[in-house]
Coordinates of C-alpha atoms in Angstrom, one line a residue:
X1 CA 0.0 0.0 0.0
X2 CA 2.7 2.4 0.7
X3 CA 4.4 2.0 -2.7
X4 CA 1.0 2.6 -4.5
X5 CA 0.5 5.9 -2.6
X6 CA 4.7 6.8 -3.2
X7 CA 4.2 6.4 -6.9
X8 CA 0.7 7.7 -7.2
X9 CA 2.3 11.0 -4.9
X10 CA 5.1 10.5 -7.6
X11 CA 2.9 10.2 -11.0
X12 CA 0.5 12.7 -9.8
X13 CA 3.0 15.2 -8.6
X14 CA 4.5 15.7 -12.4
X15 CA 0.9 16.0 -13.5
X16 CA 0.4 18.8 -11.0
X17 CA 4.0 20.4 -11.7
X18 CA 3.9 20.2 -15.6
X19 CA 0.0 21.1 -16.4
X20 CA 0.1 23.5 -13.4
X21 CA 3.0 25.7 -14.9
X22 CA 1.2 25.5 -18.5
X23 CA -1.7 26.8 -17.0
X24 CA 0.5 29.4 -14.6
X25 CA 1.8 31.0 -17.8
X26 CA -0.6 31.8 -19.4
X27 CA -2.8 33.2 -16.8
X28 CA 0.2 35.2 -16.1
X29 CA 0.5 36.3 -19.5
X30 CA -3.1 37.2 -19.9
X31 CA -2.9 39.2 -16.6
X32 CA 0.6 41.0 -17.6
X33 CA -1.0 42.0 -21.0
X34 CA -4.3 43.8 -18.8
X35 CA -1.5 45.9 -17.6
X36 CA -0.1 47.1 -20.9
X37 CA 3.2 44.6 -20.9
X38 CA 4.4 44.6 -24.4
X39 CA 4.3 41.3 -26.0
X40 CA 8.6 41.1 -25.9
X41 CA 9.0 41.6 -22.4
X42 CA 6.0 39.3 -21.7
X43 CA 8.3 36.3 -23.7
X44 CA 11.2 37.6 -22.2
X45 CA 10.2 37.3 -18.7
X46 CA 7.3 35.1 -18.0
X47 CA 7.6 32.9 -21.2
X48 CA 11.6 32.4 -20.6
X49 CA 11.1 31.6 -17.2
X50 CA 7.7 30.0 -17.3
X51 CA 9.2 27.0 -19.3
X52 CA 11.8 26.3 -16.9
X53 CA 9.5 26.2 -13.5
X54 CA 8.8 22.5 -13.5
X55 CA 12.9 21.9 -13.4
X56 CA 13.4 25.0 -11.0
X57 CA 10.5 24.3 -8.3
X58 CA 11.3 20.0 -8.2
X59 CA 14.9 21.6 -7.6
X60 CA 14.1 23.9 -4.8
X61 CA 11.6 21.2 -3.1
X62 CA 14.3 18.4 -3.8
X63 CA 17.4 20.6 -1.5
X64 CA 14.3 21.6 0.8
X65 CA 14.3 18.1 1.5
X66 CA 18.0 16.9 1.1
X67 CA 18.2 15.8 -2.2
X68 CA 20.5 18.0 -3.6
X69 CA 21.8 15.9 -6.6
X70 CA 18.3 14.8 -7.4
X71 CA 18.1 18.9 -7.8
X72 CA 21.4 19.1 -9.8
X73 CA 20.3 16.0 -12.1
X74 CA 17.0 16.9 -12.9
X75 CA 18.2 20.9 -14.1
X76 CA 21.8 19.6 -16.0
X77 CA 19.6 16.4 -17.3
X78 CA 16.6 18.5 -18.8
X79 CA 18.9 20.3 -20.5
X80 CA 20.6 17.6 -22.0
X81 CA 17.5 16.0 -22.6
X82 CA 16.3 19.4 -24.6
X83 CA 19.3 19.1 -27.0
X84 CA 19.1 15.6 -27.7
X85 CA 15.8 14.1 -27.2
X86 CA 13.7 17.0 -27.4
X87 CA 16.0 18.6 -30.4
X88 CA 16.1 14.9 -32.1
X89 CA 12.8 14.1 -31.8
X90 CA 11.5 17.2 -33.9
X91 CA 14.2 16.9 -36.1
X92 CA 12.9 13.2 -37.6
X93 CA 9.3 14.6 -37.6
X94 CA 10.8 17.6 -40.2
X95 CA 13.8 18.4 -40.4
X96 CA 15.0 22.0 -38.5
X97 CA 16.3 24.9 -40.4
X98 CA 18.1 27.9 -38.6
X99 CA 21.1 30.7 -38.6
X100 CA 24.0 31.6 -37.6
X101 CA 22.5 34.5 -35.0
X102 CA 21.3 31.0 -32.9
X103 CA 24.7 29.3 -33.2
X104 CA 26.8 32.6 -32.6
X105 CA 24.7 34.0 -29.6
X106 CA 22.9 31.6 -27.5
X107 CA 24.6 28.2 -28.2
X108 CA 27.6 30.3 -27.3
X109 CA 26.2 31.5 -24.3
X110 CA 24.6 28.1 -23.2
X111 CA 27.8 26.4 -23.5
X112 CA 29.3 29.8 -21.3
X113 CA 26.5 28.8 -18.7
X114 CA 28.0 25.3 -18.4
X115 CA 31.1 25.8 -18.8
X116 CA 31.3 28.3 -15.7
X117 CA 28.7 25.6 -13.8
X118 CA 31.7 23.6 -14.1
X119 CA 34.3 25.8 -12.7
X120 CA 32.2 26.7 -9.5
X121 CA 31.9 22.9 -9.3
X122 CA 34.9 21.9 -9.1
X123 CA 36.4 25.0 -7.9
X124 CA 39.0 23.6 -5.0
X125 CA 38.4 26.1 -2.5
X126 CA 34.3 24.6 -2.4
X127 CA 34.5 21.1 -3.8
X128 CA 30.9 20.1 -5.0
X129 CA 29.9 23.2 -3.9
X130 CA 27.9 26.2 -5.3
X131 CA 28.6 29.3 -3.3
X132 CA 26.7 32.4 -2.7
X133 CA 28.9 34.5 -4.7
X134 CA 29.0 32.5 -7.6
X135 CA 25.1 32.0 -7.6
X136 CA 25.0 35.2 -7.6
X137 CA 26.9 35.1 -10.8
X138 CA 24.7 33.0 -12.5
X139 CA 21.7 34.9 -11.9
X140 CA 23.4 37.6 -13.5
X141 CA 24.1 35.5 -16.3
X142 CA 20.4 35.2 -17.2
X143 CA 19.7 38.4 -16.2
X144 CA 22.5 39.6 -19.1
X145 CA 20.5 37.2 -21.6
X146 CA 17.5 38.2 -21.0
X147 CA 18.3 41.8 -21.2
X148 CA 20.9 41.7 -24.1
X149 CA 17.7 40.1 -25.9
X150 CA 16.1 43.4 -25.5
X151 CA 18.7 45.5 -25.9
X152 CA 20.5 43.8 -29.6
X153 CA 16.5 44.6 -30.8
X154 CA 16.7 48.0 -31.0
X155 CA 20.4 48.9 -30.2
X156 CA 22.9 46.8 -32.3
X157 CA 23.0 45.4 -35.8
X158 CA 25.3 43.0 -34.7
X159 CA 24.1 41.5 -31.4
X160 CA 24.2 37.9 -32.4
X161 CA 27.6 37.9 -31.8
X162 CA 28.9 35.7 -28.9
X163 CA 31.8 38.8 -28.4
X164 CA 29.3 41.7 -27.8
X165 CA 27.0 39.9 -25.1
X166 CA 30.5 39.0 -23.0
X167 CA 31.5 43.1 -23.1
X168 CA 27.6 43.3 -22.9
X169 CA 27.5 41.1 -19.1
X170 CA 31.3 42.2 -17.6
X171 CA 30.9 45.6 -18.0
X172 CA 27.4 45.2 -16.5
X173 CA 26.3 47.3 -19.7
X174 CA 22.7 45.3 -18.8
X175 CA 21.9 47.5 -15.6
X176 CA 21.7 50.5 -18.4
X177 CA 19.6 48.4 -20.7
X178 CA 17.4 47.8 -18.1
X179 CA 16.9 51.3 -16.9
X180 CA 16.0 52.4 -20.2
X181 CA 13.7 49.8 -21.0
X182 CA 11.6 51.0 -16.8
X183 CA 11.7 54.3 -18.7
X184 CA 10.6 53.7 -22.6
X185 CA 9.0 51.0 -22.0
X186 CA 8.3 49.1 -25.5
X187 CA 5.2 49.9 -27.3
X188 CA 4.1 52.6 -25.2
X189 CA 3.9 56.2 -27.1
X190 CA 2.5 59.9 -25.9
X191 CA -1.2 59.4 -27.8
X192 CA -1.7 55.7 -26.0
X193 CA -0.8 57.4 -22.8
X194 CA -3.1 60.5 -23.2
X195 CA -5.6 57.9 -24.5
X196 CA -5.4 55.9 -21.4
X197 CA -5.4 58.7 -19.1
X198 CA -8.4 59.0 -16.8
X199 CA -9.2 54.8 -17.7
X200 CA -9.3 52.4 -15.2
X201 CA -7.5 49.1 -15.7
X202 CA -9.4 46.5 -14.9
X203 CA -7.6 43.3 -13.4
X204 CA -9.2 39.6 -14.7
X205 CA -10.0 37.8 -11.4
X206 CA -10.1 35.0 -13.1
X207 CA -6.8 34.8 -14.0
X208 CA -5.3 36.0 -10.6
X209 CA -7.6 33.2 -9.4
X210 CA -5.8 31.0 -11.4
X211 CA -2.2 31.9 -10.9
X212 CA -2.9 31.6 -7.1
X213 CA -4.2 27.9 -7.8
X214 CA -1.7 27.1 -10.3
X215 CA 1.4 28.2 -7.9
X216 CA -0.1 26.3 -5.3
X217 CA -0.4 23.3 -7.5
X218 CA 2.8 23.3 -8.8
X219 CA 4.5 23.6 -5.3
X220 CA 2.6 21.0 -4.3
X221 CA 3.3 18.8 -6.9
X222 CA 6.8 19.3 -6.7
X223 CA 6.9 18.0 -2.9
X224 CA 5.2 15.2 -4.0
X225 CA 7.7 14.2 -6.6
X226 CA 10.4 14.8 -4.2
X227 CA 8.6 12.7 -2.0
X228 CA 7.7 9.9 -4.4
X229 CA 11.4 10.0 -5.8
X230 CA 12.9 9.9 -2.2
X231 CA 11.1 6.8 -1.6
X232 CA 11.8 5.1 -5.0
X233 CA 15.6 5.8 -3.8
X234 CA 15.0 3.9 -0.6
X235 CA 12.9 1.0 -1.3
X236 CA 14.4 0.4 -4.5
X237 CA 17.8 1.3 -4.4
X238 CA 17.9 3.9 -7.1
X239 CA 19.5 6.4 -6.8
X240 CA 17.9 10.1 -6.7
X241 CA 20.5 11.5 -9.1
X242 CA 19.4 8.7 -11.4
X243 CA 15.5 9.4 -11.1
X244 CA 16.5 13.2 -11.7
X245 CA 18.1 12.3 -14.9
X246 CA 16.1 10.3 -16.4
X247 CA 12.3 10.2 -15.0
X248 CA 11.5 14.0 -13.9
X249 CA 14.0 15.4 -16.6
X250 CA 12.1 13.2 -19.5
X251 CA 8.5 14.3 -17.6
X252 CA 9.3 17.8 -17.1
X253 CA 10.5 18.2 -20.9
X254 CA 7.3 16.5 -22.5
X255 CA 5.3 19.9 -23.0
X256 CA 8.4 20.6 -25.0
X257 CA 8.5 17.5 -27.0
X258 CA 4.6 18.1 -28.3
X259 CA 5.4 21.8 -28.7
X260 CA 8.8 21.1 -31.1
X261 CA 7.0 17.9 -32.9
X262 CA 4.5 20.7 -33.8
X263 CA 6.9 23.7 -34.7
X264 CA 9.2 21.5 -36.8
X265 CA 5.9 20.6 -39.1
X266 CA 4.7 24.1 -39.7
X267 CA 8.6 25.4 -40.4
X268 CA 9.1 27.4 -37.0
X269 CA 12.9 25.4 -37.0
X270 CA 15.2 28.3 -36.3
X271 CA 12.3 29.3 -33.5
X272 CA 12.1 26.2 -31.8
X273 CA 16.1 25.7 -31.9
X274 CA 16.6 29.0 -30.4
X275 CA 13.6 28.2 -27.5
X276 CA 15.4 25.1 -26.6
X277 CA 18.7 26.6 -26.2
X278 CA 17.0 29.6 -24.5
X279 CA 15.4 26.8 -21.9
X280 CA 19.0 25.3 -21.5
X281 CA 20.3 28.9 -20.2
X282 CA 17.7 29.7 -18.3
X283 CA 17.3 26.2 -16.6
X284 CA 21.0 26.4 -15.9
X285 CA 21.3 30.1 -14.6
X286 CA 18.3 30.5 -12.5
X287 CA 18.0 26.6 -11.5
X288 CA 21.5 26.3 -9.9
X289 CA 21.5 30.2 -9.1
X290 CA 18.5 30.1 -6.9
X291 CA 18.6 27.1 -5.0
X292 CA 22.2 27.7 -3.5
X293 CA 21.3 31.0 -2.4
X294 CA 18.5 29.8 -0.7
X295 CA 19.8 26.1 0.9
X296 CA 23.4 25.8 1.3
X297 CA 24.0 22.6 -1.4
X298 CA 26.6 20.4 -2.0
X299 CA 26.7 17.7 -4.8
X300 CA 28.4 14.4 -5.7
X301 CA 31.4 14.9 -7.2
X302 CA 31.1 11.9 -9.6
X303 CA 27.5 12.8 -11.0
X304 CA 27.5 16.3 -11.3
X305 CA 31.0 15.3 -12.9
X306 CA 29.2 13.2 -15.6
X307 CA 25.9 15.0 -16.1
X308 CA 28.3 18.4 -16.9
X309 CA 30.5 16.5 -19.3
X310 CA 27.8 14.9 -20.8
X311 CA 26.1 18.7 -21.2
X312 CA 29.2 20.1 -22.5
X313 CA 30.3 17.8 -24.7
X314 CA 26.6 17.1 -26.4
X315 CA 26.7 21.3 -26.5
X316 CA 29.6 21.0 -28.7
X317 CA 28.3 18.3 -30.9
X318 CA 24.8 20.2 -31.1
X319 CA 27.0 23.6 -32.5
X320 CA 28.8 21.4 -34.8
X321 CA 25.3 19.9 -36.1
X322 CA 24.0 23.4 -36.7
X323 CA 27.6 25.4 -37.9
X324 CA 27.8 22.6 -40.7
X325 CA 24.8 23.5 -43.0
X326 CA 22.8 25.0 -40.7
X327 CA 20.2 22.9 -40.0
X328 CA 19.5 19.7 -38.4
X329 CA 18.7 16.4 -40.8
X330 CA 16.1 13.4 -40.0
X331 CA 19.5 11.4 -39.4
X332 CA 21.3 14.0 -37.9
X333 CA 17.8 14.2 -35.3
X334 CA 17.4 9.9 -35.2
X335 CA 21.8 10.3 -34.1
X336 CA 20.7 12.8 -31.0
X337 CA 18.1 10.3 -29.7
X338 CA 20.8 7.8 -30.1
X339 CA 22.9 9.8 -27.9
X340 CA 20.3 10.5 -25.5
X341 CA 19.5 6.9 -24.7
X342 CA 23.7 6.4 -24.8
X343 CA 23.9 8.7 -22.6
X344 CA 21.0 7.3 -20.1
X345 CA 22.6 3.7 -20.5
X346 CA 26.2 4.9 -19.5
X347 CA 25.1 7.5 -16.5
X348 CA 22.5 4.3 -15.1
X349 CA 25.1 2.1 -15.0
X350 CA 28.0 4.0 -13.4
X351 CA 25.5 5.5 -10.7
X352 CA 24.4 2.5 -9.8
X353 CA 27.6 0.7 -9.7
X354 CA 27.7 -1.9 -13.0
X355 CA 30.9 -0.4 -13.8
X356 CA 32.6 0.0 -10.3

């Protein structure tokens, strides 16, 4: 009886944690547009971010509760499992075209996002260990992404260059962009201002309604796959890490999986490409920037040491995919799955000890 209830709590909880964040975003978008939010910052903010609150809310419950590499999997594994599986799977349905502003820009900075995960990991002077300070760093990171999106719009010709984004976050040229965008804010002119003087904006109850539901849902559903997951690792002998990776990272991606199968078929390849990267830096930067500076977190050496070399190294293959001939092929997509379920076999086996 208890393993029915653990696996229902388990099963039921990714119900709650996926539909309830679908549902959460767009109530939230329909609410931000009743306040005049321009359509750019509404998929800059709440759209970006939106997509990755499954991975980031299982993450935060999973360190609540002690499982800090289930946390670390389940962020680093979705991300894999975007490039690969996700990426792979659309591919074969039609094959994805894109550009060189995708490959230049954000593969560039999603590789940037890992490849700094890696040095705070394995950073000697906090083995395993993401400090405050360098959490910090990361959430600057996205914050620079999601800002330099803005920004290269309006300001630069050129802003799909990997280059201009790093002068763009050290010289913290983002804090300018941002104070520009709280004073001009997109779409607004003098005439839709004098127009709306004197009108009161009315706020959809409904939707807050929702949105206060929804987040309650989708914490809820989170503790209940942290709970389902923790008992899986103790009744069964698999490990969280291993659950993060493959289970909740596979779950938490489906939405995506429908969406891409979709966008590869009507031709929107260079858009979903550049989503699923986009998901990959924001998973990365806010996942492993928030939950350190809220628990203190330290994780296993040996998986975060596989799931980060996996990333990177499938990062690389998945620029030199796209730099080739810019686009991905049914056999190029049908290789990615391959990898995907390569990588699965090999990370399964050392975590649980076949090859020890």
């Amino acid at each position: 009886m208890e393993m029915i209830v653990n696996v229902g709590l388990f099963i039921g909880g990714l119900a709650l944690l996926v539909q309830g964040s679908d549902y959460l975003i767009q109530s939230a978008t329909t609410l931000a547009k009743s306040f005049g939010i321009s359509d750019l910052l509404i998929g800059l903010t709440i759209v970006a971010i939106g997509t990755s609150l499954p991975e980031v809310m299982a993450s935060l419950a999973a360190t609540a509760a002690g499982g800090a590499d289930l946390a670390f999997a389940n962020i680093v594994g979705s991300s894999i499992t975007n490039i690969t599986l996700v990426a792979g799977i659309a591919a074969i349905a039609a094959p994805l075209s894109t550009n060189h502003i995708v490959l230049d820009r954000d593969t560039k900075i999603m590789i940037l996002a890992g490849g700094l995960l890696a040095l705070m990991i394995f950073n000697p002077v906090a083995f395993g260990t993401i400090v405050i300070p360098e959490a910090a760093v990361l959430l600057l990171l996205l914050i620079a992404y999601l800002s330099f999106l803005y920004w290269g719009r309006t300001e630069c010709d050129r802003c799909y260059q990997f280059s201009i984004f790093v002068d763009f976050f050290l010289r913290f040229k983002f804090l300018t962009s941002i104070r520009e965008a709280r004073r001009n804010p997109p779409g607004s002119s003098t005439d839709e201002n004098n127009e709306s003087k004197g009108e009161t904006t009315k706020i959809p109850l409904r939707d807050v309604a929702i949105i206060a539901i929804t987040a309650i849902a989708v914490s809820v559903g989170a503790q209940w796959v942290v709970t389902g997951a923790q008992y899986i690792n103790s009744a069964w002998g698999i490990g969280e890490d291993v659950i993060g990776f493959t289970v909740i990272s596979l779950m938490t991606s489906m939405p995506e999986i429908t969406v891409s199968i979709n966008s590869a078929r009507h031709g929107f390849g260079r858009l979903l490409v550049g989503n699923l990267v986009g998901s990959n830096i924001v998973n990365i930067a806010l996942g492993l920037g928030l939950v350190p500076l809220i628990f203190p977190v330290t994780f296993s050496i040996m998986s975060s040491g596989i799931l980060l070399a996996a990333f990177l190294i499938l990062s690389l293959i998945f620029y030199y995919v796209i730099r080739r001939d810019w686009r991905v092929t049914r056999a190029e997509g049908i290789g990615m799955v391959l990898l995907y379920i390569f990588i699965q076999v090999i990370f399964i086996s050392i975590s649980q000890g076949a090859f020890l």
